[in-house]
Amino acid sequence: MSTLTDSARPARLGGHLLVDQLMVHGAEHVFCVPGESYLAVLDGLHDANIKVTVCRQEGGAAMMVDAYGKLHGKPGICMVTRGPGASNALAGIHIASQDSTPLILFVGQIERGMREREAFQEMDYRAVFGTQVKWATEIDDVDRIPEIVSRAFHVATSGRPGPVVIALPEDMLVETSTAADAAPYQVIDSAPAAGQMDDIAARLAQAERPIAILGGTRWDAQAVRRFAAFAERHQLPVTVQFRRQMLFPTDHPCFVGDVGIGSNPQLIDAIKAADLVLLVGGRMSEIASQSYTLFPIPGPRAGQSLVHVHPDAGELNRVYQANVAVNTSPTAFAQALESLQPASAPAREGRLQTLRASYLKWCDPLQITHPGALQMGQVMHYLGKHLPRDAILCNGAGNFATWLHRFYPFTEYGTQLAPTSGSMGYGLPAAVGAKRMHPEKTVVCLAGDGCFMMHGQEFATAVQYNLPILVVIVDNGMYGTIRMHQENHYPARLSATTLENPDFAAYARAFGGHGERVEKTEEFAPAFERALASGKPAILHCLIDPEAITPTTTLSRLREQAQARQQ
Ligand SMILES: Cc1ncc(C[n+]2csc(CCOP(=O)(O)OP(=O)(O)O)c2C)c(N)n1
Ligand SMILES: [Mg+2]
């Protein structure tokens, strides 16, 4: 840290001082849409050793930054302009909030002296973002930039990670300051309380039907490896929560499936029947808890004990009362598990093998056939066999994503970018962000026709930065998920769910990318290989029969069943 007195230190423009703080804290990338409200910051970025990605819409920029946080565990940096820019960015902020992703959003703000007059694009960021972020603030004093940016990095990463919003009044950014840089931020960690690991060891030794459920953030590749070794030592079946499939390798003998939407019923039964549930890192949110039916509230069941490990004390005992509530991060907990050795070899192999066999049957894509010439089971089989283990798979929301979640064999940490918040439009920006960070990796986005169009403009960003991502659009000509619910509840009464789509292959080519149309199963593999070989951002426009609404049922069948129920 500098030992110069304030008066001896060179004065820096507010916008430059802010960029210097980003460098101090190790920021490598900024994703932004520019605005006249924060020109001084943009000027600071001109000479900084930070990669800047200029995006086409702030929602996409914020989603790219969420992808950064998911992959690296460090706060991604997003910059947007006031009112309209900040409003667009909220789409990505909500994802980071529900997904526990560290993120810092800087927003240009009107001059301090004009506040409260409803000046041009004025917005009260504390009020608008207040319920969505861990901290929303405004920097009024140029000298406080180092203090507030440092606090933002600490708030975004500590406890349960999440987003922080900082508004930057335009006139503050052009003042000068001799303030010193802050010290680099440190991730605040904790450890299991005294006796808790012994308590867990004792429960595990007695358990006949234990199961582990992994979720949340604050994991890394080493923590995943440590947990896998622990599971192996203890013959412990392991599941992962919705869209947290990179937390445990699907090819590990202890992996028994994911708890999400349309999960394996045998797995759900096994969790309900477990005598010890080890929930590590995750929240029991609506989808993870199967709409709060997995356990009774406040729980647990008679004869069942719950160990809940979470980095935020406020999350422990929030809905479900734990027998052991451990307030620590998954990484620290995984380290503590190293000392947990079973006294004797646990005799739980039989149950583990049954659950594993059930999973292997459940996730075989070749068992599925559905109407139409393009078979999604075969497509998933191809992707599972041909993509490298470290390929990054991205998706937003829609029934198309079921194919990926159920049938794609995730094996490494840092390979899944998907919103637990269920936000459509996430897949493409996440893929652009991931490829920008990791040009050496294969990055694939699976999108529905509806999902793609929510942030389809970011394909231009992929072209601009020469990012050869591969986008597979599963086009069924509708908002299929909602149509599915419509047929279930209001059969044969279509309302606002049909889509008239463009030629997505031509769209890709118009942007300067590679585009192909795929209508039959046998066309997929050669088209995929040509797309990869093109070296350009690519779209495969895959036409799927609208009848194939899920891997296991058709639209007509749903309609008939609903009509039969109504009679
Ligand atoms: C931003 C956003 N808007 C609306 C929804 C509600 N919604 C969930 S899935 C879905 C339809 C998705 O359509 P598509 O991407 O074509 O996938 P499909 O279900 O047809 O496979 C909608 C509208 C949402 N989850 N997120
Ligand atoms: Mg669709």
Coordinates of C-alpha atoms and ligand atoms in Angstrom, one line a residue:
M1 CA 0.0 0.0 0.0
S2 CA 1.1 3.5 -0.7
T3 CA 2.8 5.4 2.1
L4 CA 2.5 8.8 0.4
T5 CA 0.4 11.4 2.2
D6 CA -2.7 12.6 0.4
S7 CA -1.1 15.9 -0.7
A8 CA 2.1 14.2 -2.1
R9 CA 0.0 11.6 -4.2
P10 CA -0.8 12.6 -7.8
A11 CA -4.5 13.6 -8.2
R12 CA -6.6 11.2 -10.3
L13 CA -9.8 11.8 -12.1
G14 CA -12.7 10.0 -10.4
G15 CA -13.3 7.8 -13.4
H16 CA -9.7 6.8 -13.5
L17 CA -9.5 6.2 -9.8
L18 CA -12.4 3.8 -10.1
V19 CA -10.8 1.8 -12.9
D20 CA -7.6 1.6 -10.8
Q21 CA -9.6 0.1 -8.0
L22 CA -10.9 -2.6 -10.4
M23 CA -7.3 -3.4 -11.3
V24 CA -6.3 -3.5 -7.6
H25 CA -9.0 -6.1 -7.0
G26 CA -8.0 -8.2 -9.9
A27 CA -10.8 -7.5 -12.4
E28 CA -9.8 -8.9 -15.8
H29 CA -13.0 -8.1 -17.9
V30 CA -15.6 -5.5 -18.1
F31 CA -18.8 -6.1 -20.0
C32 CA -20.7 -2.9 -20.8
V33 CA -23.0 -0.8 -22.9
P34 CA -21.6 2.7 -23.0
G35 CA -23.5 5.9 -21.9
E36 CA -22.6 9.5 -21.7
S37 CA -23.2 9.3 -18.0
Y38 CA -19.9 7.5 -17.3
L39 CA -17.5 8.8 -20.0
A40 CA -14.7 9.3 -17.4
V41 CA -14.8 5.6 -16.5
L42 CA -14.7 4.6 -20.2
D43 CA -11.7 6.9 -20.6
G44 CA -10.0 5.1 -17.6
L45 CA -10.5 1.8 -19.3
H46 CA -8.7 3.1 -22.4
D47 CA -5.3 2.6 -20.8
A48 CA -6.2 -0.2 -18.3
N49 CA -5.1 -3.8 -18.5
I50 CA -8.7 -4.9 -18.6
K51 CA -10.5 -6.6 -21.5
V52 CA -13.6 -4.6 -22.4
T53 CA -16.5 -6.2 -24.2
V54 CA -19.0 -3.8 -25.6
C55 CA -22.5 -5.5 -25.7
R56 CA -25.7 -4.8 -27.6
Q57 CA -28.1 -4.7 -24.6
E58 CA -27.5 -4.3 -20.9
G59 CA -29.5 -7.5 -19.9
G60 CA -27.1 -9.5 -22.1
A61 CA -24.1 -7.7 -20.6
A62 CA -25.2 -8.5 -17.1
M63 CA -25.8 -12.1 -18.0
M64 CA -22.2 -12.3 -19.5
V65 CA -21.0 -11.0 -16.1
D66 CA -23.1 -13.6 -14.2
A67 CA -21.4 -16.2 -16.4
Y68 CA -18.0 -14.8 -15.3
G69 CA -19.0 -15.1 -11.6
K70 CA -20.3 -18.6 -12.1
L71 CA -17.1 -19.8 -13.7
H72 CA -14.6 -17.9 -11.6
G73 CA -16.2 -17.3 -8.2
K74 CA -15.0 -13.7 -8.5
P75 CA -17.3 -10.7 -9.1
G76 CA -17.8 -9.9 -12.8
I77 CA -17.9 -6.2 -13.6
C78 CA -20.8 -4.8 -15.6
M79 CA -21.2 -1.1 -16.6
V80 CA -24.3 0.5 -17.9
T81 CA -25.9 3.9 -18.2
R82 CA -28.6 5.4 -16.0
G83 CA -32.4 4.8 -16.2
P84 CA -32.9 2.7 -19.4
G85 CA -29.6 1.0 -19.2
A86 CA -30.0 0.1 -15.6
S87 CA -33.6 -1.1 -16.3
N88 CA -32.3 -3.5 -19.0
A89 CA -29.6 -4.8 -16.7
L90 CA -32.1 -5.8 -14.0
A91 CA -32.8 -9.0 -16.0
G92 CA -29.2 -10.2 -15.3
I93 CA -29.2 -8.8 -11.8
H94 CA -32.2 -11.0 -10.8
I95 CA -30.3 -14.1 -12.1
A96 CA -27.2 -13.3 -10.1
S97 CA -29.4 -12.7 -7.1
Q98 CA -31.3 -16.0 -7.2
D99 CA -28.2 -17.9 -8.4
S100 CA -25.9 -16.5 -5.7
T101 CA -23.4 -15.2 -8.2
P102 CA -21.0 -12.4 -7.2
L103 CA -21.4 -9.4 -9.5
I104 CA -20.8 -5.6 -9.4
L105 CA -23.0 -3.4 -11.6
F106 CA -21.8 0.2 -12.0
V107 CA -24.4 2.6 -13.3
G108 CA -23.8 6.1 -14.6
Q109 CA -26.0 8.6 -12.7
I110 CA -27.2 12.1 -13.1
E111 CA -25.3 15.0 -11.6
R112 CA -25.6 15.2 -7.8
G113 CA -27.1 18.7 -7.9
M114 CA -30.0 17.6 -10.1
R115 CA -31.3 14.8 -8.0
E116 CA -35.0 14.5 -7.1
R117 CA -36.1 16.7 -10.0
E118 CA -36.7 13.7 -12.3
A119 CA -33.8 14.8 -14.4
F120 CA -33.1 13.0 -17.7
Q121 CA -33.1 9.2 -17.1
E122 CA -33.0 9.7 -13.3
M123 CA -33.6 6.7 -11.2
D124 CA -33.3 6.0 -7.5
Y125 CA -31.0 2.9 -7.6
R126 CA -31.2 2.2 -3.9
A127 CA -35.0 1.9 -4.2
V128 CA -35.2 0.2 -7.6
F129 CA -32.5 -2.4 -6.9
G130 CA -32.9 -2.5 -3.1
T131 CA -34.8 -5.8 -2.9
Q132 CA -32.7 -7.5 -5.6
V133 CA -29.1 -6.9 -4.5
K134 CA -27.0 -7.4 -1.5
W135 CA -26.1 -3.7 -1.5
A136 CA -27.2 -0.7 -3.6
T137 CA -25.3 2.5 -3.1
E138 CA -24.2 5.7 -4.7
I139 CA -20.7 7.3 -4.5
D140 CA -21.2 11.0 -3.6
D141 CA -17.6 11.8 -2.7
V142 CA -14.8 11.1 -5.1
D143 CA -12.4 10.5 -2.3
R144 CA -14.5 7.5 -1.1
I145 CA -14.2 5.5 -4.4
P146 CA -11.5 3.1 -3.0
E147 CA -13.5 2.5 0.2
I148 CA -16.8 1.8 -1.5
V149 CA -15.4 -0.3 -4.4
S150 CA -13.4 -2.4 -1.8
R151 CA -16.6 -2.9 0.2
A152 CA -18.5 -3.9 -3.0
F153 CA -16.0 -6.7 -3.7
H154 CA -16.3 -7.9 -0.1
V155 CA -20.1 -7.8 0.0
A156 CA -20.5 -9.5 -3.4
T157 CA -18.2 -12.5 -2.5
S158 CA -18.8 -13.0 1.3
G159 CA -21.5 -15.2 2.8
R160 CA -24.0 -16.1 0.1
P161 CA -22.5 -14.3 -2.9
G162 CA -24.7 -11.9 -4.9
P163 CA -24.9 -8.7 -6.9
V164 CA -24.0 -5.2 -5.7
V165 CA -25.1 -2.0 -7.5
I166 CA -23.0 1.2 -7.4
A167 CA -24.4 4.4 -9.0
L168 CA -21.8 7.0 -10.2
P169 CA -22.9 10.6 -10.4
E170 CA -21.5 12.0 -13.6
D171 CA -20.0 15.2 -11.9
M172 CA -18.4 13.1 -9.2
L173 CA -16.5 11.1 -11.8
V174 CA -14.9 14.2 -13.3
E175 CA -13.6 15.5 -10.0
T176 CA -10.1 14.7 -8.9
S177 CA -8.9 12.9 -5.8
T178 CA -5.5 12.1 -4.1
A179 CA -7.1 9.2 -2.3
A180 CA -4.9 6.0 -1.9
D181 CA -5.8 2.7 -3.5
A182 CA -7.5 0.1 -1.3
A183 CA -5.7 -3.2 -0.6
P184 CA -6.9 -6.2 -2.8
Y185 CA -10.1 -7.7 -1.4
Q186 CA -10.0 -11.0 0.5
V187 CA -12.7 -13.6 0.4
I188 CA -14.0 -14.0 3.9
D189 CA -14.3 -17.6 4.9
S190 CA -15.4 -19.5 8.0
A191 CA -15.1 -23.1 9.3
P192 CA -17.5 -25.6 10.8
A193 CA -18.0 -24.9 14.5
A194 CA -16.2 -27.1 17.2
G195 CA -17.7 -30.6 17.3
Q196 CA -19.8 -30.3 14.2
M197 CA -17.6 -32.6 12.1
D198 CA -17.6 -35.2 14.8
D199 CA -21.4 -34.9 15.0
I200 CA -21.6 -35.5 11.2
A201 CA -19.2 -38.4 11.4
A202 CA -21.3 -40.1 14.1
R203 CA -24.5 -39.6 12.1
L204 CA -22.8 -40.9 9.0
A205 CA -21.5 -44.0 10.8
Q206 CA -25.0 -44.9 12.0
A207 CA -26.9 -44.0 8.7
E208 CA -28.2 -46.9 6.6
R209 CA -29.7 -44.7 3.8
P210 CA -27.7 -41.4 3.6
I211 CA -27.7 -39.2 0.6
A212 CA -25.9 -35.9 -0.3
I213 CA -27.4 -33.0 -2.2
L214 CA -25.0 -30.5 -3.6
G215 CA -25.9 -26.9 -4.7
G216 CA -25.2 -23.2 -4.5
T217 CA -21.9 -21.4 -5.2
R218 CA -18.5 -21.1 -3.5
W219 CA -17.4 -24.4 -4.9
D220 CA -14.3 -24.9 -7.0
A221 CA -12.7 -27.9 -8.8
Q222 CA -10.7 -28.9 -5.8
A223 CA -13.8 -28.9 -3.5
V224 CA -15.6 -31.1 -6.0
R225 CA -12.7 -33.6 -6.1
R226 CA -12.6 -33.6 -2.3
F227 CA -16.3 -34.2 -2.0
A228 CA -16.1 -37.0 -4.6
A229 CA -13.3 -38.7 -2.6
F230 CA -15.4 -38.3 0.6
A231 CA -18.4 -39.8 -1.1
E232 CA -16.4 -42.8 -2.3
R233 CA -14.9 -43.5 1.2
H234 CA -18.4 -43.5 2.7
Q235 CA -20.3 -45.2 -0.1
L236 CA -22.5 -42.1 -0.2
P237 CA -25.0 -41.5 -3.1
V238 CA -24.7 -37.9 -4.4
T239 CA -27.2 -35.8 -6.2
V240 CA -27.0 -32.2 -7.4
Q241 CA -29.7 -29.5 -7.4
F242 CA -31.4 -27.9 -10.4
R243 CA -28.8 -26.5 -12.9
R244 CA -25.8 -27.3 -10.5
Q245 CA -24.7 -30.3 -12.5
M246 CA -21.1 -29.2 -12.7
L247 CA -20.8 -29.9 -8.9
F248 CA -20.4 -33.6 -9.3
P249 CA -19.2 -35.8 -12.2
T250 CA -21.9 -37.8 -13.8
D251 CA -19.4 -40.6 -14.5
H252 CA -18.5 -41.0 -10.8
P253 CA -19.9 -44.3 -9.3
C254 CA -21.6 -42.3 -6.5
F255 CA -23.6 -40.0 -8.8
V256 CA -27.3 -40.8 -8.8
G257 CA -28.9 -37.9 -10.7
D258 CA -30.1 -34.4 -10.3
V259 CA -33.0 -32.9 -8.4
G260 CA -34.7 -30.5 -10.7
I261 CA -37.7 -30.3 -13.0
G262 CA -39.0 -33.7 -14.2
S263 CA -36.5 -35.6 -12.0
N264 CA -36.2 -39.4 -11.8
P265 CA -39.1 -40.4 -9.4
Q266 CA -37.0 -43.2 -7.9
L267 CA -34.4 -40.6 -6.9
I268 CA -37.0 -38.4 -5.3
D269 CA -38.4 -41.4 -3.4
A270 CA -34.8 -42.3 -2.2
I271 CA -34.3 -38.8 -0.8
K272 CA -37.7 -38.9 1.0
A273 CA -36.7 -42.3 2.5
A274 CA -33.1 -41.2 3.4
D275 CA -32.2 -41.4 7.1
L276 CA -29.5 -38.8 6.7
V277 CA -29.5 -35.9 4.2
L278 CA -26.4 -33.9 3.7
L279 CA -27.3 -30.7 1.9
V280 CA -24.1 -28.8 1.0
G281 CA -24.1 -25.3 -0.4
G282 CA -27.7 -25.3 -1.7
R283 CA -30.8 -23.6 -0.6
M284 CA -34.0 -25.6 -0.5
S285 CA -35.7 -23.3 -3.0
E286 CA -39.0 -24.1 -4.8
I287 CA -37.5 -26.3 -7.6
A288 CA -34.8 -28.0 -5.4
S289 CA -37.5 -28.9 -2.8
Q290 CA -39.9 -30.1 -5.5
S291 CA -42.3 -27.3 -4.6
Y292 CA -41.6 -27.9 -0.9
T293 CA -42.7 -31.5 -0.9
L294 CA -39.3 -33.2 -0.6
F295 CA -39.4 -32.7 3.2
P296 CA -42.1 -31.7 5.6
I297 CA -41.8 -28.1 6.9
P298 CA -40.1 -27.4 9.3
G299 CA -38.9 -31.0 9.1
P300 CA -37.1 -33.2 9.0
R301 CA -39.2 -36.5 9.0
A302 CA -39.2 -38.9 11.9
G303 CA -36.1 -41.0 11.7
Q304 CA -34.4 -38.6 9.3
S305 CA -31.7 -36.1 10.1
L306 CA -30.7 -33.1 8.1
V307 CA -27.2 -31.6 7.9
H308 CA -27.3 -28.3 6.1
V309 CA -24.1 -26.6 5.2
H310 CA -24.5 -23.0 3.8
P311 CA -22.2 -19.9 3.8
D312 CA -25.1 -17.6 4.9
A313 CA -26.3 -18.0 8.4
G314 CA -29.6 -16.5 7.4
E315 CA -30.3 -19.4 5.0
L316 CA -29.8 -22.0 7.7
N317 CA -33.1 -23.1 9.4
R318 CA -34.9 -20.6 7.2
V319 CA -37.5 -23.2 5.9
Y320 CA -36.2 -26.5 7.1
Q321 CA -34.8 -27.0 10.5
A322 CA -31.4 -28.8 10.4
N323 CA -30.1 -31.2 13.0
V324 CA -26.7 -29.9 12.3
A325 CA -26.5 -26.4 10.7
V326 CA -23.0 -25.6 9.5
N327 CA -22.3 -22.0 8.6
T328 CA -19.5 -22.3 6.2
S329 CA -18.7 -22.4 2.5
P330 CA -18.7 -25.6 0.4
T331 CA -15.0 -25.1 -0.2
A332 CA -14.2 -24.9 3.5
F333 CA -16.5 -27.8 4.3
A334 CA -15.0 -30.0 1.6
Q335 CA -11.6 -29.3 3.1
A336 CA -12.9 -30.3 6.6
L337 CA -14.3 -33.5 5.1
E338 CA -10.7 -34.7 4.4
S339 CA -10.5 -35.6 8.1
L340 CA -13.7 -37.7 8.0
Q341 CA -12.6 -41.3 7.6
P342 CA -15.0 -44.1 8.2
A343 CA -13.9 -46.3 11.1
S344 CA -14.8 -49.4 9.0
A345 CA -15.9 -49.9 5.4
P346 CA -19.6 -48.9 5.3
A347 CA -21.9 -51.6 4.0
R348 CA -24.0 -49.4 1.8
E349 CA -22.9 -50.6 -1.6
G350 CA -26.2 -52.3 -2.5
R351 CA -28.3 -49.2 -2.2
L352 CA -25.8 -47.1 -4.0
Q353 CA -25.6 -49.5 -6.8
T354 CA -29.4 -49.6 -7.1
L355 CA -29.6 -45.8 -7.3
R356 CA -26.7 -45.6 -9.7
A357 CA -28.3 -48.2 -12.0
S358 CA -31.6 -46.3 -11.9
Y359 CA -29.8 -43.1 -12.9
L360 CA -27.9 -44.8 -15.7
K361 CA -31.1 -46.0 -17.2
W362 CA -32.8 -42.7 -16.7
C363 CA -30.1 -40.7 -18.5
D364 CA -29.7 -42.9 -21.5
P365 CA -30.8 -40.6 -24.4
L366 CA -31.0 -43.5 -26.9
Q367 CA -34.0 -44.9 -25.0
I368 CA -36.1 -41.9 -26.2
T369 CA -38.0 -41.6 -29.5
H370 CA -40.5 -39.0 -30.2
P371 CA -42.5 -37.8 -33.3
G372 CA -40.5 -36.1 -36.1
A373 CA -37.5 -36.7 -38.3
L374 CA -35.1 -34.9 -35.9
Q375 CA -34.6 -37.0 -32.7
M376 CA -33.3 -35.0 -29.8
G377 CA -32.2 -38.2 -27.9
Q378 CA -29.8 -38.9 -30.8
V379 CA -28.6 -35.3 -30.8
M380 CA -27.9 -35.4 -27.1
H381 CA -26.1 -38.8 -27.5
Y382 CA -23.9 -37.2 -30.2
L383 CA -23.1 -34.1 -28.1
G384 CA -22.3 -36.3 -25.0
K385 CA -19.9 -38.5 -27.1
H386 CA -18.2 -35.8 -29.1
L387 CA -17.8 -32.7 -27.0
P388 CA -14.6 -32.4 -24.9
R389 CA -15.0 -33.0 -21.2
D390 CA -14.3 -29.3 -20.5
A391 CA -16.8 -27.9 -23.0
I392 CA -19.0 -25.3 -21.5
L393 CA -22.8 -25.8 -22.0
C394 CA -25.1 -22.9 -21.7
N395 CA -28.9 -22.6 -21.7
G396 CA -31.7 -20.3 -20.6
A397 CA -35.3 -21.5 -19.9
G398 CA -37.7 -23.7 -21.8
N399 CA -38.6 -27.3 -22.3
F400 CA -35.7 -27.7 -24.7
A401 CA -33.4 -27.5 -21.7
T402 CA -34.7 -30.7 -20.2
W403 CA -32.8 -32.6 -22.9
L404 CA -29.5 -31.1 -21.7
H405 CA -30.2 -31.5 -18.0
R406 CA -31.3 -35.1 -18.2
F407 CA -29.1 -36.5 -20.9
Y408 CA -25.8 -34.5 -21.1
P409 CA -23.0 -36.1 -19.1
F410 CA -21.4 -33.1 -17.3
T411 CA -18.1 -34.3 -15.8
E412 CA -16.0 -31.2 -14.9
Y413 CA -16.4 -28.2 -12.7
G414 CA -16.9 -25.0 -14.7
T415 CA -18.8 -26.5 -17.6
Q416 CA -22.4 -25.5 -16.9
L417 CA -23.9 -22.0 -17.3
A418 CA -27.6 -22.1 -16.6
P419 CA -30.0 -19.9 -14.6
T420 CA -31.5 -21.5 -11.5
S421 CA -33.8 -18.5 -11.7
G422 CA -35.3 -19.9 -14.9
S423 CA -34.6 -16.8 -16.9
M424 CA -35.1 -17.1 -20.7
G425 CA -32.5 -15.6 -22.9
Y426 CA -29.5 -16.5 -20.7
G427 CA -27.8 -19.1 -22.9
L428 CA -26.5 -16.9 -25.7
P429 CA -25.0 -14.1 -23.6
A430 CA -23.5 -16.7 -21.2
A431 CA -21.9 -18.5 -24.1
V432 CA -20.5 -15.2 -25.5
G433 CA -19.1 -14.3 -22.0
A434 CA -17.7 -17.8 -21.5
K435 CA -15.9 -17.8 -24.9
R436 CA -14.5 -14.3 -24.3
M437 CA -13.0 -15.6 -21.1
H438 CA -12.0 -19.0 -22.4
P439 CA -11.2 -18.8 -26.1
E440 CA -9.5 -22.2 -25.9
K441 CA -12.7 -24.1 -24.8
T442 CA -15.6 -25.4 -26.9
V443 CA -18.7 -23.4 -25.9
V444 CA -22.2 -24.6 -26.9
C445 CA -25.5 -22.8 -26.3
L446 CA -28.7 -24.8 -26.5
A447 CA -31.6 -22.5 -26.9
G448 CA -35.3 -22.6 -27.7
D449 CA -36.7 -20.5 -30.5
G450 CA -38.3 -18.3 -27.8
C451 CA -35.3 -18.3 -25.6
F452 CA -32.8 -17.4 -28.3
M453 CA -34.8 -14.3 -29.4
M454 CA -34.7 -12.8 -25.9
H455 CA -31.0 -11.9 -26.3
G456 CA -30.4 -13.0 -29.9
Q457 CA -28.7 -9.6 -30.7
E458 CA -25.6 -10.7 -28.7
F459 CA -24.8 -13.0 -31.6
A460 CA -23.3 -9.7 -33.1
T461 CA -21.0 -9.5 -30.0
A462 CA -19.8 -13.0 -30.8
V463 CA -19.0 -12.0 -34.4
Q464 CA -17.4 -8.7 -33.3
Y465 CA -15.0 -10.4 -31.0
N466 CA -14.4 -13.4 -33.2
L467 CA -15.9 -15.9 -30.7
P468 CA -16.7 -19.1 -32.5
I469 CA -19.5 -20.3 -30.2
L470 CA -22.0 -22.9 -31.3
V471 CA -25.7 -22.2 -30.9
V472 CA -28.1 -25.1 -31.3
I473 CA -31.6 -23.6 -31.6
V474 CA -34.4 -26.1 -31.0
D475 CA -37.2 -24.6 -32.9
N476 CA -40.7 -25.9 -32.2
G477 CA -42.5 -22.7 -33.3
M478 CA -43.8 -21.8 -29.9
Y479 CA -43.2 -21.0 -26.3
G480 CA -43.5 -24.7 -25.7
T481 CA -43.3 -24.8 -22.0
I482 CA -46.2 -22.4 -21.6
R483 CA -48.2 -24.3 -24.3
M484 CA -47.6 -27.5 -22.3
H485 CA -49.1 -25.8 -19.2
Q486 CA -51.9 -24.4 -21.4
E487 CA -52.8 -27.8 -22.8
N488 CA -52.7 -29.2 -19.2
H489 CA -55.0 -26.6 -17.7
Y490 CA -57.0 -25.2 -20.7
P491 CA -56.8 -27.9 -23.4
A492 CA -57.2 -26.9 -27.1
R493 CA -57.4 -23.2 -26.2
L494 CA -54.2 -21.7 -27.6
S495 CA -53.5 -18.3 -26.3
A496 CA -50.3 -16.2 -27.0
T497 CA -48.0 -19.2 -27.2
T498 CA -47.4 -19.6 -31.0
L499 CA -44.3 -18.1 -32.7
E500 CA -43.6 -17.2 -36.3
N501 CA -39.8 -17.6 -36.5
P502 CA -37.1 -16.2 -38.9
D503 CA -34.7 -18.4 -40.8
F504 CA -32.1 -18.6 -38.0
A505 CA -29.4 -20.0 -40.3
A506 CA -29.8 -16.9 -42.6
Y507 CA -29.8 -14.8 -39.4
A508 CA -26.4 -16.2 -38.5
R509 CA -25.0 -15.5 -41.9
A510 CA -26.4 -12.0 -42.0
F511 CA -24.4 -11.2 -38.8
G512 CA -21.2 -12.7 -40.4
G513 CA -21.5 -16.1 -38.8
H514 CA -22.0 -19.7 -40.0
G515 CA -25.6 -20.9 -40.2
E516 CA -27.2 -24.2 -41.2
R517 CA -30.7 -25.7 -41.1
V518 CA -31.1 -29.2 -39.6
E519 CA -34.3 -31.1 -40.2
K520 CA -33.3 -34.7 -39.8
T521 CA -31.3 -36.6 -37.2
E522 CA -28.6 -37.7 -39.7
E523 CA -28.0 -34.1 -40.7
F524 CA -27.0 -33.0 -37.2
A525 CA -23.5 -34.5 -36.9
P526 CA -22.1 -33.3 -40.2
A527 CA -23.7 -29.8 -39.7
F528 CA -22.2 -29.6 -36.2
E529 CA -18.7 -30.6 -37.5
R530 CA -19.0 -28.0 -40.4
A531 CA -20.0 -25.4 -37.9
L532 CA -17.0 -26.1 -35.7
A533 CA -14.7 -26.2 -38.7
S534 CA -16.0 -22.8 -39.9
G535 CA -14.2 -21.1 -37.0
K536 CA -17.0 -18.6 -36.9
P537 CA -19.9 -18.1 -34.4
A538 CA -22.5 -20.6 -35.7
I539 CA -26.1 -21.3 -35.4
L540 CA -27.7 -24.7 -36.2
H541 CA -31.4 -24.1 -36.8
C542 CA -32.9 -27.4 -35.7
L543 CA -36.5 -28.0 -36.5
I544 CA -38.2 -30.3 -34.0
D545 CA -41.7 -31.6 -34.3
P546 CA -44.0 -29.5 -32.1
E547 CA -45.6 -32.7 -30.9
A548 CA -42.3 -33.6 -29.1
I549 CA -43.1 -31.3 -26.2
T550 CA -41.1 -33.3 -23.5
P551 CA -38.8 -36.4 -23.8
T552 CA -41.7 -38.5 -22.5
T553 CA -45.0 -37.1 -23.8
T554 CA -46.6 -35.3 -26.8
L555 CA -48.9 -32.3 -27.0
S556 CA -51.8 -34.4 -28.3
R557 CA -51.5 -36.8 -25.4
L558 CA -51.4 -33.9 -22.9
R559 CA -54.5 -32.4 -24.5
E560 CA -56.4 -35.7 -24.5
Q561 CA -55.5 -36.4 -20.9
A562 CA -56.6 -32.9 -19.8
Q563 CA -59.9 -33.2 -21.8
A564 CA -60.5 -36.6 -20.2
R565 CA -60.0 -35.1 -16.8
Q566 CA -62.5 -32.3 -17.6
Q567 CA -65.3 -34.8 -18.6
Ligands
LIG1 C1 -37.6 -13.9 -19.3 C2 -38.6 -14.9 -19.2 N1 -39.8 -14.6 -19.7 C3 -40.8 -15.5 -19.7 C4 -40.6 -16.7 -19.1 C5 -41.8 -17.8 -19.0 N2 -41.4 -18.9 -19.8 C6 -40.8 -20.0 -19.4 S1 -40.4 -21.1 -20.5 C7 -41.1 -20.2 -21.7 C8 -41.1 -20.6 -23.2 C9 -39.8 -21.0 -23.7 O1 -39.9 -21.1 -25.1 P1 -38.7 -21.7 -26.0 O2 -37.4 -21.1 -25.6 O3 -39.1 -21.7 -27.4 O4 -38.6 -23.2 -25.4 P2 -39.6 -24.4 -25.5 O5 -40.3 -24.5 -24.2 O6 -40.5 -24.2 -26.7 O7 -38.7 -25.6 -25.7 C10 -41.6 -19.0 -21.2 C11 -42.3 -17.9 -22.0 C12 -39.4 -17.0 -18.5 N3 -39.1 -18.1 -17.8 N4 -38.4 -16.0 -18.6
MG2 MG -39.9 -23.2 -28.5

